[in-house]
Coordinates of N, CA and C in Angstrom, one line a residue:
M1412 N -15.6 31.3 -14.3 CA -16.0 30.2 -13.5 C -17.0 30.6 -12.5
S1413 N -18.1 29.9 -12.3 CA -19.1 30.2 -11.3 C -18.6 29.9 -10.0
T1414 N -19.3 30.5 -9.0 CA -18.9 30.2 -7.6 C -19.1 28.7 -7.2
D1415 N -20.2 28.1 -7.7 CA -20.4 26.7 -7.5 C -19.3 25.8 -8.0
A1416 N -18.9 26.2 -9.3 CA -17.8 25.4 -9.9 C -16.5 25.6 -9.2
A1417 N -16.2 26.8 -8.7 CA -15.0 27.0 -8.0 C -14.9 26.3 -6.7
T1418 N -16.1 26.1 -6.0 CA -16.1 25.4 -4.7 C -16.0 23.9 -4.9
T1419 N -16.4 23.4 -6.1 CA -16.4 21.9 -6.3 C -15.1 21.5 -6.9
E1420 N -14.3 22.4 -7.5 CA -13.1 22.0 -8.1 C -12.1 21.5 -7.1
Q1421 N -11.5 20.3 -7.4 CA -10.6 19.6 -6.4 C -9.2 19.8 -6.8
T1422 N -8.4 19.9 -5.8 CA -6.9 19.9 -6.1 C -6.4 18.5 -6.4
P1423 N -5.6 18.4 -7.5 CA -5.1 17.1 -7.8 C -4.3 16.4 -6.7
D1424 N -4.4 15.1 -6.6 CA -3.5 14.4 -5.7 C -2.1 14.5 -6.2
K1425 N -1.2 14.3 -5.3 CA 0.3 14.4 -5.6 C 1.0 13.1 -5.3
A1426 N 1.7 12.6 -6.3 CA 2.5 11.4 -6.1 C 4.0 11.8 -6.3
D1427 N 4.8 11.7 -5.2 CA 6.3 11.8 -5.4 C 6.9 10.4 -5.3
F1428 N 7.6 10.1 -6.4 CA 8.1 8.7 -6.5 C 9.6 8.7 -6.6
W1429 N 10.2 7.9 -5.7 CA 11.7 7.8 -5.6 C 12.0 6.4 -6.3
F1430 N 13.0 6.4 -7.2 CA 13.3 5.2 -7.9 C 14.8 5.1 -8.1
D1431 N 15.3 3.9 -8.1 CA 16.5 3.5 -8.7 C 16.2 2.7 -9.9
P1432 N 16.7 3.0 -11.1 CA 16.4 2.3 -12.3 C 16.6 0.8 -12.2
L1433 N 17.4 0.3 -11.3 CA 17.7 -1.1 -11.2 C 16.7 -1.9 -10.5
C1434 N 15.8 -1.3 -9.7 CA 14.9 -2.1 -8.8 C 13.7 -2.5 -9.5
P1435 N 13.4 -3.9 -9.6 CA 12.3 -4.4 -10.3 C 10.9 -4.0 -9.6
F1436 N 11.0 -3.9 -8.3 CA 9.8 -3.5 -7.6 C 9.4 -2.1 -7.8
A1437 N 10.4 -1.2 -7.8 CA 10.1 0.2 -8.2 C 9.6 0.3 -9.6
W1438 N 10.1 -0.5 -10.5 CA 9.7 -0.5 -11.9 C 8.2 -0.8 -12.0
I1439 N 7.8 -1.9 -11.3 CA 6.3 -2.3 -11.3 C 5.5 -1.1 -10.7
S1440 N 5.9 -0.6 -9.6 CA 5.1 0.4 -8.9 C 5.1 1.7 -9.8
S1441 N 6.2 2.0 -10.5 CA 6.2 3.2 -11.3 C 5.3 3.1 -12.5
R1442 N 5.2 1.9 -13.0 CA 4.2 1.7 -14.1 C 2.8 1.8 -13.7
W1443 N 2.6 1.4 -12.4 CA 1.2 1.6 -11.8 C 0.9 3.0 -11.7
V1444 N 1.9 3.8 -11.2 CA 1.7 5.3 -11.1 C 1.3 5.9 -12.5
L1445 N 1.9 5.4 -13.5 CA 1.6 5.9 -14.9 C 0.2 5.5 -15.3
E1446 N -0.2 4.3 -14.9 CA -1.6 3.9 -15.1 C -2.6 4.8 -14.3
V1447 N -2.2 5.1 -13.1 CA -3.1 5.9 -12.2 C -3.3 7.3 -12.9
D1448 N -2.2 7.8 -13.5 CA -2.3 9.1 -14.1 C -3.3 9.2 -15.3
K1449 N -3.7 8.0 -15.8 CA -4.6 8.0 -16.9 C -6.1 8.0 -16.4
V1450 N -6.3 7.6 -15.1 CA -7.7 7.5 -14.7 C -8.0 8.3 -13.4
R1451 N -7.0 9.0 -12.9 CA -7.2 9.9 -11.7 C -6.5 11.2 -12.0
D1452 N -7.0 12.3 -11.3 CA -6.4 13.6 -11.4 C -5.2 13.6 -10.4
V1453 N -4.0 13.3 -10.9 CA -2.8 13.2 -10.0 C -1.6 13.9 -10.7
E1454 N -0.8 14.6 -9.9 CA 0.4 15.1 -10.4 C 1.6 14.2 -9.9
V1455 N 2.4 13.8 -10.8 CA 3.5 12.9 -10.5 C 4.8 13.6 -10.6
E1456 N 5.6 13.4 -9.6 CA 7.0 14.0 -9.7 C 8.0 12.9 -9.4
W1457 N 9.0 12.7 -10.2 CA 10.0 11.6 -10.1 C 11.2 12.1 -9.4
H1458 N 11.7 11.3 -8.5 CA 12.9 11.6 -7.8 C 13.9 10.4 -7.8
I1459 N 15.1 10.7 -7.6 CA 16.2 9.6 -7.7 C 16.6 9.2 -6.3
M1460 N 16.7 7.9 -6.1 CA 17.3 7.3 -5.0 C 18.4 6.3 -5.5
S1461 N 19.2 5.8 -4.6 CA 20.2 4.9 -5.0 C 20.3 3.6 -4.1
L1462 N 20.2 2.5 -4.7 CA 20.4 1.2 -3.9 C 21.8 1.1 -3.5
A1463 N 22.7 1.5 -4.3 CA 24.2 1.4 -3.9 C 24.4 2.3 -2.7
Y1464 N 23.9 3.5 -2.7 CA 24.1 4.4 -1.6 C 23.4 3.9 -0.4
L1465 N 22.2 3.4 -0.5 CA 21.4 2.9 0.6 C 22.1 1.7 1.3
N1466 N 22.8 0.9 0.5 CA 23.4 -0.3 1.1 C 24.9 -0.3 1.3
Q1467 N 25.5 0.9 1.1 CA 27.0 0.9 1.1 C 27.6 0.6 2.4
D1468 N 26.9 0.9 3.5 CA 27.4 0.6 4.8 C 26.7 -0.5 5.6
K1469 N 25.8 -1.2 4.8 CA 25.0 -2.2 5.5 C 25.7 -3.6 5.4
D1470 N 25.3 -4.5 6.3 CA 25.8 -5.9 6.3 C 24.8 -6.6 5.4
I1471 N 25.2 -6.7 4.1 CA 24.3 -7.4 3.2 C 25.0 -8.7 2.6
P1472 N 24.2 -9.6 2.1 CA 24.8 -10.8 1.5 C 25.8 -10.5 0.4
E1473 N 26.8 -11.3 0.3 CA 27.8 -11.0 -0.7 C 27.3 -11.0 -2.1
D1474 N 26.3 -11.9 -2.4 CA 25.8 -12.0 -3.8 C 25.0 -10.7 -4.1
Y1475 N 24.4 -10.1 -3.1 CA 23.7 -8.9 -3.3 C 24.7 -7.7 -3.6
R1476 N 25.8 -7.7 -2.8 CA 26.8 -6.7 -3.0 C 27.4 -6.8 -4.4
T1477 N 27.6 -8.0 -4.8 CA 28.2 -8.2 -6.2 C 27.2 -7.7 -7.2
M1478 N 25.9 -8.0 -7.0 CA 24.9 -7.5 -7.9 C 24.9 -6.0 -8.0
L1479 N 25.2 -5.3 -6.9 CA 25.2 -3.8 -6.9 C 26.4 -3.2 -7.5
E1480 N 27.4 -4.0 -7.9 CA 28.6 -3.5 -8.6 C 28.2 -2.7 -9.8
G1481 N 28.6 -1.5 -10.0 CA 28.2 -0.7 -11.1 C 26.9 -0.1 -11.0
A1482 N 26.2 -0.2 -9.9 CA 24.9 0.3 -9.7 C 24.8 1.8 -9.7
W1483 N 25.9 2.5 -9.4 CA 26.0 3.9 -9.4 C 25.7 4.5 -10.8
G1484 N 26.2 3.7 -11.8 CA 26.2 4.2 -13.2 C 24.8 4.7 -13.7
P1485 N 23.8 3.9 -13.8 CA 22.5 4.3 -14.3 C 21.9 5.5 -13.4
V1486 N 22.1 5.4 -12.1 CA 21.6 6.5 -11.3 C 22.3 7.8 -11.6
R1487 N 23.6 7.8 -11.8 CA 24.3 9.0 -12.1 C 23.9 9.6 -13.4
I1488 N 23.7 8.7 -14.4 CA 23.2 9.2 -15.7 C 21.8 9.8 -15.5
A1489 N 20.9 9.2 -14.8 CA 19.6 9.8 -14.5 C 19.7 11.1 -13.8
M1490 N 20.6 11.3 -12.9 CA 20.7 12.6 -12.2 C 21.2 13.6 -13.2
K1491 N 22.2 13.3 -14.0 CA 22.7 14.3 -14.9 C 21.6 14.7 -15.9
V1492 N 20.8 13.8 -16.4 CA 19.7 14.1 -17.3 C 18.7 15.0 -16.6
S1493 N 18.4 14.6 -15.3 CA 17.4 15.4 -14.5 C 17.9 16.9 -14.4
Q1494 N 19.2 17.0 -14.1 CA 19.8 18.4 -13.9 C 19.7 19.2 -15.2
D1495 N 20.0 18.5 -16.3 CA 20.1 19.2 -17.6 C 18.7 19.4 -18.2
H1496 N 17.8 18.5 -18.0 CA 16.6 18.5 -18.8 C 15.3 18.5 -18.0
G1497 N 15.3 18.2 -16.7 CA 14.1 18.2 -15.9 C 13.3 17.0 -15.9
Q1498 N 12.1 17.1 -15.3 CA 11.2 16.0 -15.0 C 10.8 15.2 -16.3
E1499 N 10.4 15.9 -17.3 CA 9.8 15.1 -18.4 C 10.9 14.2 -19.0
K1500 N 12.1 14.7 -19.2 CA 13.1 13.8 -19.8 C 13.6 12.8 -18.8
L1501 N 13.6 13.1 -17.5 CA 13.9 12.1 -16.5 C 12.9 10.9 -16.6
A1502 N 11.7 11.2 -16.7 CA 10.6 10.2 -16.8 C 10.8 9.3 -18.0
E1503 N 11.1 10.0 -19.1 CA 11.3 9.3 -20.4 C 12.5 8.3 -20.3
L1504 N 13.6 8.8 -19.7 CA 14.8 8.0 -19.6 C 14.5 6.8 -18.7
Y1505 N 13.8 7.0 -17.6 CA 13.5 5.9 -16.7 C 12.8 4.8 -17.4
T1506 N 11.8 5.2 -18.2 CA 11.0 4.3 -19.0 C 11.9 3.5 -20.0
A1507 N 12.8 4.3 -20.6 CA 13.7 3.6 -21.6 C 14.7 2.7 -20.9
M1508 N 15.2 3.1 -19.8 CA 16.1 2.2 -19.1 C 15.4 1.0 -18.5
G1509 N 14.3 1.2 -17.9 CA 13.5 0.1 -17.2 C 13.0 -0.9 -18.2
T1510 N 12.6 -0.4 -19.4 CA 12.1 -1.4 -20.4 C 13.2 -2.4 -20.8
R1511 N 14.4 -1.9 -20.9 CA 15.5 -2.7 -21.3 C 16.1 -3.5 -20.2
I1512 N 16.1 -2.9 -19.0 CA 16.7 -3.7 -17.8 C 15.7 -4.7 -17.4
H1513 N 14.4 -4.4 -17.3 CA 13.5 -5.3 -16.7 C 12.6 -6.1 -17.7
N1514 N 11.9 -5.4 -18.6 CA 11.1 -6.2 -19.5 C 11.9 -7.0 -20.5
E1515 N 13.0 -6.5 -21.0 CA 13.9 -7.2 -21.9 C 14.9 -8.0 -21.2
K1516 N 15.0 -7.9 -19.8 CA 15.9 -8.7 -19.0 C 17.4 -8.6 -19.5
R1517 N 17.8 -7.4 -19.8 CA 19.2 -7.2 -20.3 C 20.1 -6.6 -19.3
G1518 N 19.6 -6.3 -18.1 CA 20.5 -5.8 -17.0 C 21.0 -4.4 -17.3
W1519 N 22.0 -4.0 -16.5 CA 22.4 -2.6 -16.7 C 24.0 -2.5 -16.8
K1520 N 24.7 -3.6 -16.8 CA 26.1 -3.6 -16.7 C 26.7 -3.5 -18.1
D1521 N 25.9 -3.6 -19.2 CA 26.4 -3.4 -20.5 C 26.1 -2.0 -21.0
D1522 N 27.2 -1.3 -21.3 CA 27.0 0.1 -21.8 C 26.0 0.2 -22.9
E1523 N 25.9 -0.8 -23.7 CA 25.0 -0.7 -24.9 C 23.6 -0.5 -24.5
V1524 N 23.2 -1.1 -23.3 CA 21.8 -0.9 -22.8 C 21.6 0.6 -22.5
L1525 N 22.6 1.2 -21.8 CA 22.4 2.6 -21.4 C 22.5 3.5 -22.6
L1526 N 23.3 3.2 -23.6 CA 23.4 4.0 -24.8 C 22.1 3.9 -25.6
E1527 N 21.5 2.7 -25.7 CA 20.2 2.6 -26.4 C 19.1 3.4 -25.7
A1528 N 19.2 3.4 -24.3 CA 18.2 4.2 -23.6 C 18.3 5.7 -23.9
L1529 N 19.5 6.1 -23.9 CA 19.8 7.6 -24.1 C 19.3 7.9 -25.6
E1530 N 19.7 7.1 -26.5 CA 19.3 7.3 -27.9 C 17.8 7.3 -28.0
A1531 N 17.1 6.5 -27.3 CA 15.6 6.3 -27.4 C 14.9 7.6 -27.0
V1532 N 15.5 8.4 -26.1 CA 14.9 9.6 -25.6 C 15.6 10.9 -26.2
G1533 N 16.4 10.6 -27.3 CA 16.9 11.8 -28.0 C 18.1 12.5 -27.3
L1534 N 18.8 11.7 -26.5 CA 20.0 12.3 -25.8 C 21.3 11.7 -26.4
P1535 N 22.3 12.5 -26.4 CA 23.6 12.1 -27.0 C 24.3 11.1 -26.2
A1536 N 25.2 10.3 -26.8 CA 26.0 9.3 -26.2 C 26.9 9.9 -25.1
T1537 N 27.2 11.1 -25.2 CA 28.1 11.8 -24.2 C 27.6 11.6 -22.8
Y1538 N 26.3 11.5 -22.6 CA 25.7 11.3 -21.3 C 26.2 10.0 -20.6
L1539 N 26.7 9.1 -21.4 CA 27.2 7.8 -20.8 C 28.3 8.1 -19.9
A1540 N 29.1 9.1 -20.1 CA 30.2 9.5 -19.3 C 29.8 9.8 -17.8
A1541 N 28.6 10.1 -17.6 CA 28.1 10.5 -16.3 C 28.1 9.3 -15.4
K1542 N 28.1 8.1 -15.9 CA 28.1 6.9 -15.0 C 29.4 6.8 -14.2
D1543 N 30.4 7.4 -14.6 CA 31.7 7.4 -13.8 C 32.0 8.8 -13.1
D1544 N 31.0 9.6 -13.1 CA 31.2 11.0 -12.6 C 30.7 11.0 -11.1
D1545 N 31.6 10.8 -10.2 CA 31.2 10.8 -8.8 C 30.9 12.2 -8.2
S1546 N 31.1 13.2 -9.0 CA 30.7 14.6 -8.5 C 29.1 14.7 -8.5
L1547 N 28.4 13.7 -9.1 CA 27.0 13.7 -9.1 C 26.4 13.1 -7.8
D1548 N 27.3 12.4 -7.0 CA 26.9 11.6 -5.9 C 26.2 12.5 -4.8
A1549 N 26.7 13.7 -4.6 CA 26.2 14.5 -3.6 C 24.7 14.9 -3.9
A1550 N 24.4 15.2 -5.1 CA 23.0 15.5 -5.5 C 22.1 14.2 -5.4
I1551 N 22.7 13.0 -5.7 CA 22.0 11.8 -5.6 C 21.7 11.5 -4.1
A1552 N 22.6 11.8 -3.3 CA 22.4 11.6 -1.8 C 21.3 12.5 -1.3
T1553 N 21.4 13.7 -1.8 CA 20.3 14.7 -1.3 C 19.0 14.3 -1.7
S1554 N 18.8 13.9 -3.0 CA 17.5 13.4 -3.5 C 17.1 12.1 -2.7
H1555 N 18.0 11.2 -2.5 CA 17.8 10.0 -1.8 C 17.2 10.3 -0.4
H1556 N 17.9 11.2 0.3 CA 17.4 11.5 1.7 C 16.1 12.2 1.7
E1557 N 15.8 13.0 0.7 CA 14.5 13.7 0.7 C 13.4 12.7 0.7
G1558 N 13.6 11.5 0.2 CA 12.6 10.5 0.2 C 12.7 9.6 1.4
M1559 N 13.9 9.0 1.6 CA 14.1 8.0 2.6 C 13.9 8.5 4.0
D1560 N 14.4 9.7 4.3 CA 14.3 10.3 5.6 C 12.9 10.5 6.1
Q1561 N 11.9 10.6 5.1 CA 10.5 10.8 5.5 C 10.0 9.5 6.0
V1562 N 10.6 8.4 5.6 CA 10.0 7.1 5.9 C 10.6 6.5 7.2
G1563 N 11.9 6.6 7.3 CA 12.5 6.1 8.5 C 13.7 5.2 8.2
T1564 N 14.0 4.2 9.0 CA 15.2 3.4 8.8 C 14.9 2.1 8.0
E1565 N 13.7 1.6 8.1 CA 13.4 0.4 7.4 C 12.8 0.7 6.1
V1566 N 13.7 1.1 5.2 CA 13.2 1.6 3.9 C 14.0 0.9 2.7
G1567 N 13.4 1.1 1.6 CA 14.1 0.7 0.4 C 13.4 1.3 -0.8
T1568 N 13.3 0.6 -1.9 CA 12.6 1.1 -3.1 C 11.6 0.1 -3.5
P1569 N 10.4 0.5 -3.9 CA 10.0 1.9 -4.1 C 9.6 2.6 -2.8
T1570 N 9.8 3.9 -2.9 CA 9.3 4.8 -1.9 C 8.4 5.9 -2.6
I1571 N 7.3 6.1 -2.0 CA 6.3 7.0 -2.6 C 5.7 7.9 -1.6
A1572 N 5.6 9.1 -1.8 CA 4.8 10.0 -1.0 C 3.5 10.3 -1.6
V1573 N 2.4 10.0 -0.9 CA 1.1 10.2 -1.4 C 0.5 11.5 -0.7
N1574 N 0.3 12.5 -1.4 CA -0.1 13.8 -0.8 C 0.7 14.2 0.4
G1575 N 2.0 14.0 0.3 CA 2.9 14.4 1.3 C 3.2 13.4 2.4
T1576 N 2.6 12.3 2.4 CA 2.9 11.2 3.4 C 3.6 10.1 2.7
A1577 N 4.8 9.8 3.1 CA 5.7 8.9 2.4 C 5.6 7.5 3.1
F1578 N 5.7 6.5 2.2 CA 5.8 5.1 2.6 C 6.8 4.3 1.8
F1579 N 7.3 3.3 2.4 CA 8.1 2.3 1.6 C 7.1 1.4 0.9
G1580 N 7.0 1.4 -0.4 CA 6.0 0.7 -1.1 C 5.2 1.6 -2.0
P1581 N 4.1 1.1 -2.5 CA 3.6 -0.3 -2.4 C 4.5 -1.2 -3.2
V1582 N 4.6 -2.4 -2.7 CA 5.3 -3.5 -3.4 C 4.3 -4.4 -4.0
M1583 N 4.4 -4.6 -5.3 CA 3.4 -5.4 -6.1 C 4.2 -6.3 -7.0
S1584 N 3.6 -7.4 -7.3 CA 4.3 -8.4 -8.2 C 3.7 -8.2 -9.7
A1585 N 2.7 -7.4 -9.9 CA 2.2 -7.2 -11.2 C 1.6 -5.7 -11.2
I1586 N 1.4 -5.2 -12.4 CA 1.0 -3.8 -12.6 C -0.5 -3.7 -12.7
P1587 N -1.2 -3.1 -11.8 CA -2.6 -2.8 -12.0 C -2.8 -1.9 -13.2
K1588 N -3.9 -2.2 -13.9 CA -4.2 -1.5 -15.1 C -5.6 -0.8 -15.0
G1589 N -5.7 0.3 -15.8 CA -7.0 0.9 -15.9 C -7.6 1.3 -14.6
E1590 N -8.9 1.1 -14.5 CA -9.6 1.5 -13.3 C -9.1 0.7 -12.0
Q1591 N -8.6 -0.5 -12.2 CA -8.0 -1.2 -11.0 C -6.9 -0.4 -10.5
A1592 N -6.0 0.2 -11.4 CA -4.9 1.0 -10.9 C -5.5 2.2 -10.1
G1593 N -6.6 2.8 -10.6 CA -7.2 3.9 -9.8 C -7.7 3.5 -8.5
T1594 N -8.3 2.3 -8.4 CA -8.8 1.8 -7.1 C -7.7 1.6 -6.1
V1595 N -6.6 1.0 -6.6 CA -5.4 0.8 -5.7 C -4.9 2.2 -5.2
W1596 N -4.9 3.2 -6.1 CA -4.5 4.5 -5.7 C -5.4 5.1 -4.7
D1597 N -6.7 4.9 -4.9 CA -7.7 5.4 -3.9 C -7.4 4.9 -2.5
G1598 N -7.0 3.6 -2.5 CA -6.7 3.0 -1.2 C -5.5 3.6 -0.6
A1599 N -4.5 3.9 -1.4 CA -3.3 4.5 -0.9 C -3.5 5.9 -0.4
V1600 N -4.4 6.7 -1.1 CA -4.8 8.0 -0.6 C -5.5 7.9 0.7
A1601 N -6.4 7.0 0.9 CA -7.2 6.8 2.1 C -6.2 6.5 3.3
M1602 N -5.3 5.6 3.1 CA -4.4 5.2 4.2 C -3.5 6.4 4.5
A1603 N -3.0 7.1 3.5 CA -2.1 8.2 3.7 C -2.8 9.4 4.5
S1604 N -4.1 9.4 4.4 CA -4.8 10.5 5.0 C -5.0 10.3 6.5
F1605 N -4.7 9.1 7.0 CA -4.8 8.8 8.5 C -3.3 8.8 9.0
P1606 N -3.0 9.8 9.9 CA -1.6 10.0 10.3 C -1.1 8.9 11.1
H1607 N -1.9 8.0 11.6 CA -1.4 6.9 12.5 C -1.3 5.6 11.7
F1608 N -1.5 5.6 10.4 CA -1.3 4.4 9.7 C 0.2 4.2 9.3
Y1609 N 0.7 3.0 9.5 CA 2.1 2.7 9.2 C 2.4 1.6 8.3
E1610 N 1.7 0.4 8.4 CA 2.2 -0.7 7.6 C 1.1 -1.7 7.3
L1611 N 1.1 -2.2 6.1 CA 0.4 -3.4 5.7 C 1.4 -4.3 5.0
K1612 N 1.4 -5.6 5.3 CA 2.4 -6.5 4.7 C 1.9 -7.9 4.7
R1613 N 2.3 -8.7 3.7 CA 2.2 -10.1 3.7 C 3.3 -10.7 2.8
T1614 N 3.5 -12.0 3.0 CA 4.6 -12.7 2.3 C 4.3 -12.7 0.8
R1615 N 5.2 -12.3 0.0 CA 5.0 -12.3 -1.5 C 5.2 -13.7 -2.0
T1616 N 4.3 -14.1 -3.0 CA 4.4 -15.4 -3.7 C 4.4 -15.1 -5.2
G1617 N 4.9 -16.0 -5.9 CA 4.8 -15.9 -7.4 C 5.9 -15.0 -7.9
D1618 N 6.1 -15.1 -9.2 CA 7.1 -14.3 -9.9 C 6.7 -12.9 -10.2
L1619 N 7.6 -12.1 -10.6 CA 7.3 -10.7 -11.0 C 6.8 -10.7 -12.4
D1620 N 5.8 -9.9 -12.7 CA 5.2 -9.8 -14.0 C 5.3 -8.3 -14.4
F1621 N 6.1 -8.1 -15.4 CA 6.4 -6.7 -15.9 C 5.5 -6.3 -17.0
S1622 N 4.6 -7.2 -17.4 CA 3.8 -6.9 -18.6 C 2.7 -5.9 -18.3

């Protein structure tokens, strides 16, 4: 490599993405990150957080608490797969779970959905037992705090760290594709580069589009 080439070579951007498989907003943002990976030089690392853990001591509406019943299950399965097989298989499992939970609108409380997701990524049905294994919760909490603690108290999912600067968001109602995905990423990189930037927000309108 010539000296000129060495000096112009750029370090890839880094995206650290925290997700709970149940969150539709994280699902949309995660699919955006995959689109970004097609058009920008970016390294993506997936991390697990838990909506059940996040909200366990909060005063939340009863219908939301009911919705979270059983929410530990998919997260525990994801953590077990991450521990045993690493990043690539974790990403594959998230895609398999999310496609069934969100795109196919089948939810997560039916074991058949989780079994199908495991089978789709070549993992045995024995991993289903992890959904009831609370010994995984300490690792989930550690991963959760690695993301959430960077952001502060007003957090949720998605949480993403852009080149080491973490934010709650971006929250989108549809998935940017192609070069548009790259342009949105460029904006996130620019905002993350300014240490005094904190928040952009507006009221969301319209339904979520997972296509």
